[in-house]
CSV table of C-alpha atoms in Angstrom, one decimal:
chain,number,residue,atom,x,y,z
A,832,UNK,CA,4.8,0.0,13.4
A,833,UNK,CA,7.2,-0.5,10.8
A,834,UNK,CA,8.2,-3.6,11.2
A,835,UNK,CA,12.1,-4.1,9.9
A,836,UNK,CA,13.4,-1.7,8.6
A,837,UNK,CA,17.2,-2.0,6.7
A,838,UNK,CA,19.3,0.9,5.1
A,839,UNK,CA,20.6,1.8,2.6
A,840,UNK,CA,18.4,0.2,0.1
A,841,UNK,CA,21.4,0.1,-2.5
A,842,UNK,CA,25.1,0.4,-2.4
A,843,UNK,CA,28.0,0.4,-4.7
A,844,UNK,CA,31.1,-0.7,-3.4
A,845,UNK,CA,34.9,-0.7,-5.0
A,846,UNK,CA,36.5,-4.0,-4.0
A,847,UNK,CA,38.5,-3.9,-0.7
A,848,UNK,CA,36.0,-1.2,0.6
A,849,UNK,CA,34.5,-1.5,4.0
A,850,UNK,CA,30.6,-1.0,4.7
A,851,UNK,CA,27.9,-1.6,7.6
A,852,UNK,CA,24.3,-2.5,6.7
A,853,UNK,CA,21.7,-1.1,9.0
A,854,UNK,CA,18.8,-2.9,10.3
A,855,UNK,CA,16.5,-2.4,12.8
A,856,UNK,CA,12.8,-3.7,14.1
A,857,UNK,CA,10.0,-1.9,16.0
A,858,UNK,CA,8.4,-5.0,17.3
A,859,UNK,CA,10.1,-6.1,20.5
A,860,UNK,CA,11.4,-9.5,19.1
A,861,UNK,CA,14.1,-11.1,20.2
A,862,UNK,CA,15.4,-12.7,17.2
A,863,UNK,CA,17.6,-10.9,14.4
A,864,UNK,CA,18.6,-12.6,11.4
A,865,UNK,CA,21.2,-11.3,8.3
A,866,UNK,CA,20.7,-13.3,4.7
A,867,UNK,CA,22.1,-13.1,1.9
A,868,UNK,CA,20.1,-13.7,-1.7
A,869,UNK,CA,21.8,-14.3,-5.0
A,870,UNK,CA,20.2,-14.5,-8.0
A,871,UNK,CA,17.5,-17.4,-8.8
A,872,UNK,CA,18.4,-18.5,-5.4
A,873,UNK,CA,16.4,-18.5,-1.6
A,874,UNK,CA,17.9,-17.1,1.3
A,875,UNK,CA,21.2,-18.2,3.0
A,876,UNK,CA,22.0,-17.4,6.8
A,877,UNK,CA,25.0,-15.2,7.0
A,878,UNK,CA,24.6,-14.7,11.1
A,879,UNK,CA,21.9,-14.5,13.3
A,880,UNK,CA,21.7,-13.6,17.2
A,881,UNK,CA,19.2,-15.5,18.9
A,882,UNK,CA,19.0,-12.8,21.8
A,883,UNK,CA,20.6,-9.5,22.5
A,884,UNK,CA,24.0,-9.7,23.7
A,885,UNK,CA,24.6,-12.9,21.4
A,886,UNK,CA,25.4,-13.5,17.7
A,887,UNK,CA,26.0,-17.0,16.0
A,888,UNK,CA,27.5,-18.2,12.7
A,889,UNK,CA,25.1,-19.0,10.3
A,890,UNK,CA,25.6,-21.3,6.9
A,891,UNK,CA,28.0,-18.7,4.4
A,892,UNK,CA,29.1,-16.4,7.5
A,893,UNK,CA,32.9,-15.9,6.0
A,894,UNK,CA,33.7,-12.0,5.0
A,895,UNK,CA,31.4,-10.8,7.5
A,896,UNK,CA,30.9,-9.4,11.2
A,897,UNK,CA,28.0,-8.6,13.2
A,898,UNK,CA,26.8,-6.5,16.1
A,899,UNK,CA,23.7,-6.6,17.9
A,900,UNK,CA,23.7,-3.1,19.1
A,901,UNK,CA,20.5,-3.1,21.5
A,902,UNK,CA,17.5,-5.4,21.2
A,903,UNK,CA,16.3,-3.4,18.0
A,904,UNK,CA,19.3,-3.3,16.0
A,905,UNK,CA,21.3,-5.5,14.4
A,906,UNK,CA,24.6,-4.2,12.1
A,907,UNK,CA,26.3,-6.8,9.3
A,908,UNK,CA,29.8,-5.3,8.4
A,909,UNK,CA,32.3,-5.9,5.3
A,910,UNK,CA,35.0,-5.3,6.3
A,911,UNK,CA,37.1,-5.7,3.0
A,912,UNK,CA,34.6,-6.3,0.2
A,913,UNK,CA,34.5,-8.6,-2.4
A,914,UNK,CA,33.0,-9.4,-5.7
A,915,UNK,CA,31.8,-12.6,-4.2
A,916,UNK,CA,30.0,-10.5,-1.9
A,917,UNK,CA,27.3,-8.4,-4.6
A,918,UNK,CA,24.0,-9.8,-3.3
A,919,UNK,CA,20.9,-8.3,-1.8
A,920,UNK,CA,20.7,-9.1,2.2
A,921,UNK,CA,17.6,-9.2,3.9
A,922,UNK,CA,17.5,-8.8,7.6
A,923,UNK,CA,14.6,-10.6,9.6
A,924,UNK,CA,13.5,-10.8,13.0
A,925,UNK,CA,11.3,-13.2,14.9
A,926,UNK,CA,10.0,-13.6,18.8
A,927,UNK,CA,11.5,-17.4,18.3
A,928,UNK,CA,8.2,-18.9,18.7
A,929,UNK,CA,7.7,-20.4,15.6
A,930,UNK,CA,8.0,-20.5,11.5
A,931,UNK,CA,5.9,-17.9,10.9
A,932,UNK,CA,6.9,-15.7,12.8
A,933,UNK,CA,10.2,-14.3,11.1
A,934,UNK,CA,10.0,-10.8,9.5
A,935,UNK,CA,11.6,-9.7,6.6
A,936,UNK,CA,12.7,-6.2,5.7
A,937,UNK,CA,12.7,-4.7,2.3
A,938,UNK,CA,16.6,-5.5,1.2
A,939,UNK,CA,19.8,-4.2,0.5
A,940,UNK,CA,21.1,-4.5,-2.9
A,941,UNK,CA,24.6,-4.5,-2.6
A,942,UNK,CA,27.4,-4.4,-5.6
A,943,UNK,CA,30.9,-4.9,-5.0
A,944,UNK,CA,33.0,-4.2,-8.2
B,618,UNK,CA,23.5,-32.9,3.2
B,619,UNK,CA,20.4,-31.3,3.3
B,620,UNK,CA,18.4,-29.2,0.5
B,621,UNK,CA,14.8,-28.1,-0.4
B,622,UNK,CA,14.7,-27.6,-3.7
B,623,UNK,CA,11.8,-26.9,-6.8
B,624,UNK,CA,11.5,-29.3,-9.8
B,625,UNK,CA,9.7,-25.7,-12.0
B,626,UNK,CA,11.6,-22.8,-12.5
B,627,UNK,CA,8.5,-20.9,-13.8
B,628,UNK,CA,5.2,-21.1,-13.9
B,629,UNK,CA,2.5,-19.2,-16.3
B,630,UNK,CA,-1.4,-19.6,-15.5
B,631,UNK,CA,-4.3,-17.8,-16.9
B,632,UNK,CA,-6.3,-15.7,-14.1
B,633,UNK,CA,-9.0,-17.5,-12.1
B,634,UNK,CA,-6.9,-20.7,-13.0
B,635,UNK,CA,-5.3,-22.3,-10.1
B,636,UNK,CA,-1.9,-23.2,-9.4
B,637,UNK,CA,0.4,-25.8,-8.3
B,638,UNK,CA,4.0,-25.0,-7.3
B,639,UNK,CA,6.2,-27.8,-6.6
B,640,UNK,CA,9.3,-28.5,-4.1
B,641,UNK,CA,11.3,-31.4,-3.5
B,642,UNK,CA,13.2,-31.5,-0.1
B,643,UNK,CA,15.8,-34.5,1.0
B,644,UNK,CA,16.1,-33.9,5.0
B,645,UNK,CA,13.0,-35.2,6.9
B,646,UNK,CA,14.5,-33.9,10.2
B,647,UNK,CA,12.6,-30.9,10.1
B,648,UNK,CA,9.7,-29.7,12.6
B,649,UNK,CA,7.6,-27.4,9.4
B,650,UNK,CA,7.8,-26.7,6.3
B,651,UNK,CA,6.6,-23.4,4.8
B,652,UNK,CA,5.9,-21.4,1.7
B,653,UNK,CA,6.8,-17.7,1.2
B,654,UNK,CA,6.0,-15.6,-1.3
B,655,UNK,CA,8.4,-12.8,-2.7
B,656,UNK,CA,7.5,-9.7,-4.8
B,657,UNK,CA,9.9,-8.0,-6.9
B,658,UNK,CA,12.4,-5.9,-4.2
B,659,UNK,CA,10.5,-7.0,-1.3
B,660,UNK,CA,11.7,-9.4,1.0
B,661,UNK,CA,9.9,-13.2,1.7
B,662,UNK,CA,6.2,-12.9,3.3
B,663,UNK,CA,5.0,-15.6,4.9
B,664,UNK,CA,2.0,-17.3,3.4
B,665,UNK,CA,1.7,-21.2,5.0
B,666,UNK,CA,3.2,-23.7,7.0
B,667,UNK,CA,2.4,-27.3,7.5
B,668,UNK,CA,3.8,-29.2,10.4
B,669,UNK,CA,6.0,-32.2,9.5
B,670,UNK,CA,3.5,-34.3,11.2
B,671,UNK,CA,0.7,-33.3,9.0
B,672,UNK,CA,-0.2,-34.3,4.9
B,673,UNK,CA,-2.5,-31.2,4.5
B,674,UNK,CA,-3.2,-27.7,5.5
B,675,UNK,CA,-5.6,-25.1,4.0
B,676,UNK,CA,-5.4,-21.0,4.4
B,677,UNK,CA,-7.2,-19.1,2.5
B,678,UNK,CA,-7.0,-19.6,-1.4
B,679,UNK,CA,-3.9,-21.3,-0.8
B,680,UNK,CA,-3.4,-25.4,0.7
B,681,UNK,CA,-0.2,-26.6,1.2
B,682,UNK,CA,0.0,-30.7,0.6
B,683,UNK,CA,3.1,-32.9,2.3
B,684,UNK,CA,4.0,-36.5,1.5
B,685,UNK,CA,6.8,-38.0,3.4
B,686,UNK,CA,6.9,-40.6,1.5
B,687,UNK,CA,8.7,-38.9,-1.8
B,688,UNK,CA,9.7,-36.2,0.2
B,689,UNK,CA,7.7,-34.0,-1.7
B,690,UNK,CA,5.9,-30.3,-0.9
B,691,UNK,CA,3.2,-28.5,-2.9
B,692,UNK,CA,1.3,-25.1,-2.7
B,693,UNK,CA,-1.9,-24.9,-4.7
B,694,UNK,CA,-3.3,-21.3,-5.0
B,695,UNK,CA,-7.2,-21.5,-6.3
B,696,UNK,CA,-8.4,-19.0,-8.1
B,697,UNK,CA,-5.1,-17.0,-9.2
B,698,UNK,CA,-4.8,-13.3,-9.3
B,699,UNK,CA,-2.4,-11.1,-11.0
B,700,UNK,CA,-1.2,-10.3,-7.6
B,701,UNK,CA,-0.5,-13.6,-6.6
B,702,UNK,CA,2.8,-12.9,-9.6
B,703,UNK,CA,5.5,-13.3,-7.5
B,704,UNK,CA,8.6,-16.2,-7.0
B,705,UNK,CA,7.6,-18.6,-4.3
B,706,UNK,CA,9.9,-20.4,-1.7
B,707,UNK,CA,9.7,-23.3,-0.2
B,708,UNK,CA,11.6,-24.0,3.0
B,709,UNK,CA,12.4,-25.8,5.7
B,710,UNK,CA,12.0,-24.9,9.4
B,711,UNK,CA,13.9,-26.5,12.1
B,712,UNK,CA,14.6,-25.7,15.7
B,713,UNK,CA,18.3,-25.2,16.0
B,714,UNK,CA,20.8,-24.7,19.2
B,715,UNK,CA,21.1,-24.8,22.3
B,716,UNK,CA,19.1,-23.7,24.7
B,717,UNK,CA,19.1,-19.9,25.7
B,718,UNK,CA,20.7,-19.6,22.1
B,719,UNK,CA,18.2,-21.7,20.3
B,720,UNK,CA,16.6,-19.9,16.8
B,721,UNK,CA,14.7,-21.0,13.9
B,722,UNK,CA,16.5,-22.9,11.0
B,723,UNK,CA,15.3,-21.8,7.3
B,724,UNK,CA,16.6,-23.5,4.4
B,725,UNK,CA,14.9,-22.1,1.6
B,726,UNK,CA,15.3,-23.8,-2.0
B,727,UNK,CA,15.6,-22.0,-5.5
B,728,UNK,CA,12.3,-20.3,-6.0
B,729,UNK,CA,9.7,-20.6,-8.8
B,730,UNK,CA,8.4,-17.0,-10.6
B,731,UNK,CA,4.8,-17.2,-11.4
B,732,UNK,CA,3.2,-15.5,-13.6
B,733,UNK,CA,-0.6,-14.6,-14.0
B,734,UNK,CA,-2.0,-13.3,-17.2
B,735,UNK,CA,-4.8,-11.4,-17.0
């Protein structure tokens, strides 16, 4: 298995460019999560979608979209990128059964200029 | 409103020395609280949880501590290893939506590096 995966690893982006971060999970979970991490900081919730065919605001959701493609895939889009936006997002999944049970993948480091 | 937050930004210990890492949170309406552990471009891995219903919980080489009454959180890692280097989380789990659209809460605070010396 490999767990959650998320691509590209890094990005560089013009400001007022559009992207779409990939992630995807091999372990049936229902739960899919998109954070953002700036520097010195912990993990904010951008969106997450409890269950496929949903998707929910999270805490700093403004600038972005989502899509939960199929049960394995969940999509975060820029549509117009901003400096604001340079961060690296983890996605994460989770069978909703518990706190230990959210997976992390490896991270997108993402600069807007 | 609510925050977890760390009173130590860094921490250096010798090898074989243990380690306390610190965290101060301000909601109490939480159902865990749990410790992650980040390596340099690697995303949080899970290391412990305590329920908010318990003071003390032991894994292995790590024990996570809770008292409610300062609203205070602790990880103590015996025995430290280089490997254990690495900026640790604390955060706060909670149950959160409706039902059918329920999902887990984390509210992580600002981290604290540790380093080990060999």
């Amino acid at each position: 298995n490999a767990g959650v995966t998320q691509t590209p690893k890094f990005q560089v982006l013009k400001t007022g460019q559009s992207m779409t971060l990939q992630c995807a999970q091999d372990m049936n979970h229902n739960s899919m999560y998109w954070y953002r991490q700036d520097p010195g900081m912990g993990l904010r919730l951008i969106y997450y979608s409890a269950s496929e065919g949903t998707t929910d605001k999270g805490e700093v959701p403004n600038g972005y979209n989502v899509s939960r493609l199929n049960k394995r895939e969940f999509s975060l889009r820029l549509e117009s990128a901003a400096p604001s936006q340079t961060s690296v997002y983890f996605c994460a999944s989770s069978d909703g059964q518990g706190p230990d049970t959210q997976y992390f993948g490896p991270g997108t480091r993402l600069t807007v200029l | 409103g609510e925050s977890v937050g760390l009173h130590l930004p860094t921490l250096s210990v010798q090898e074989g020395d243990n380690s306390i890492i610190n965290c101060a949170y301000s909601n109490s309406a939480s159902d865990y609280f749990i410790w992650y552990k980040q390596e340099s471009g690697k995303g949080p891995q899970f290391i412990i949880d305590i329920r908010s219903n318990m003071d003390k919980r032991q894994g292995q080489r790590v024990t996570v501590l809770l008292n409610k009454t300062v609203k205070h959180l602790s990880l103590q890692i015996a025995a430290t290893q280089p490997g254990d280097s690495a900026v640790y989380f604390c955060a706060e789990y909670r149950e959160w939506g409706a039902r059918g659209t329920s999902y887990g809460k984390l509210t992580f605070g600002q981290g604290t590096i540790l380093t080990v010396h060999p």
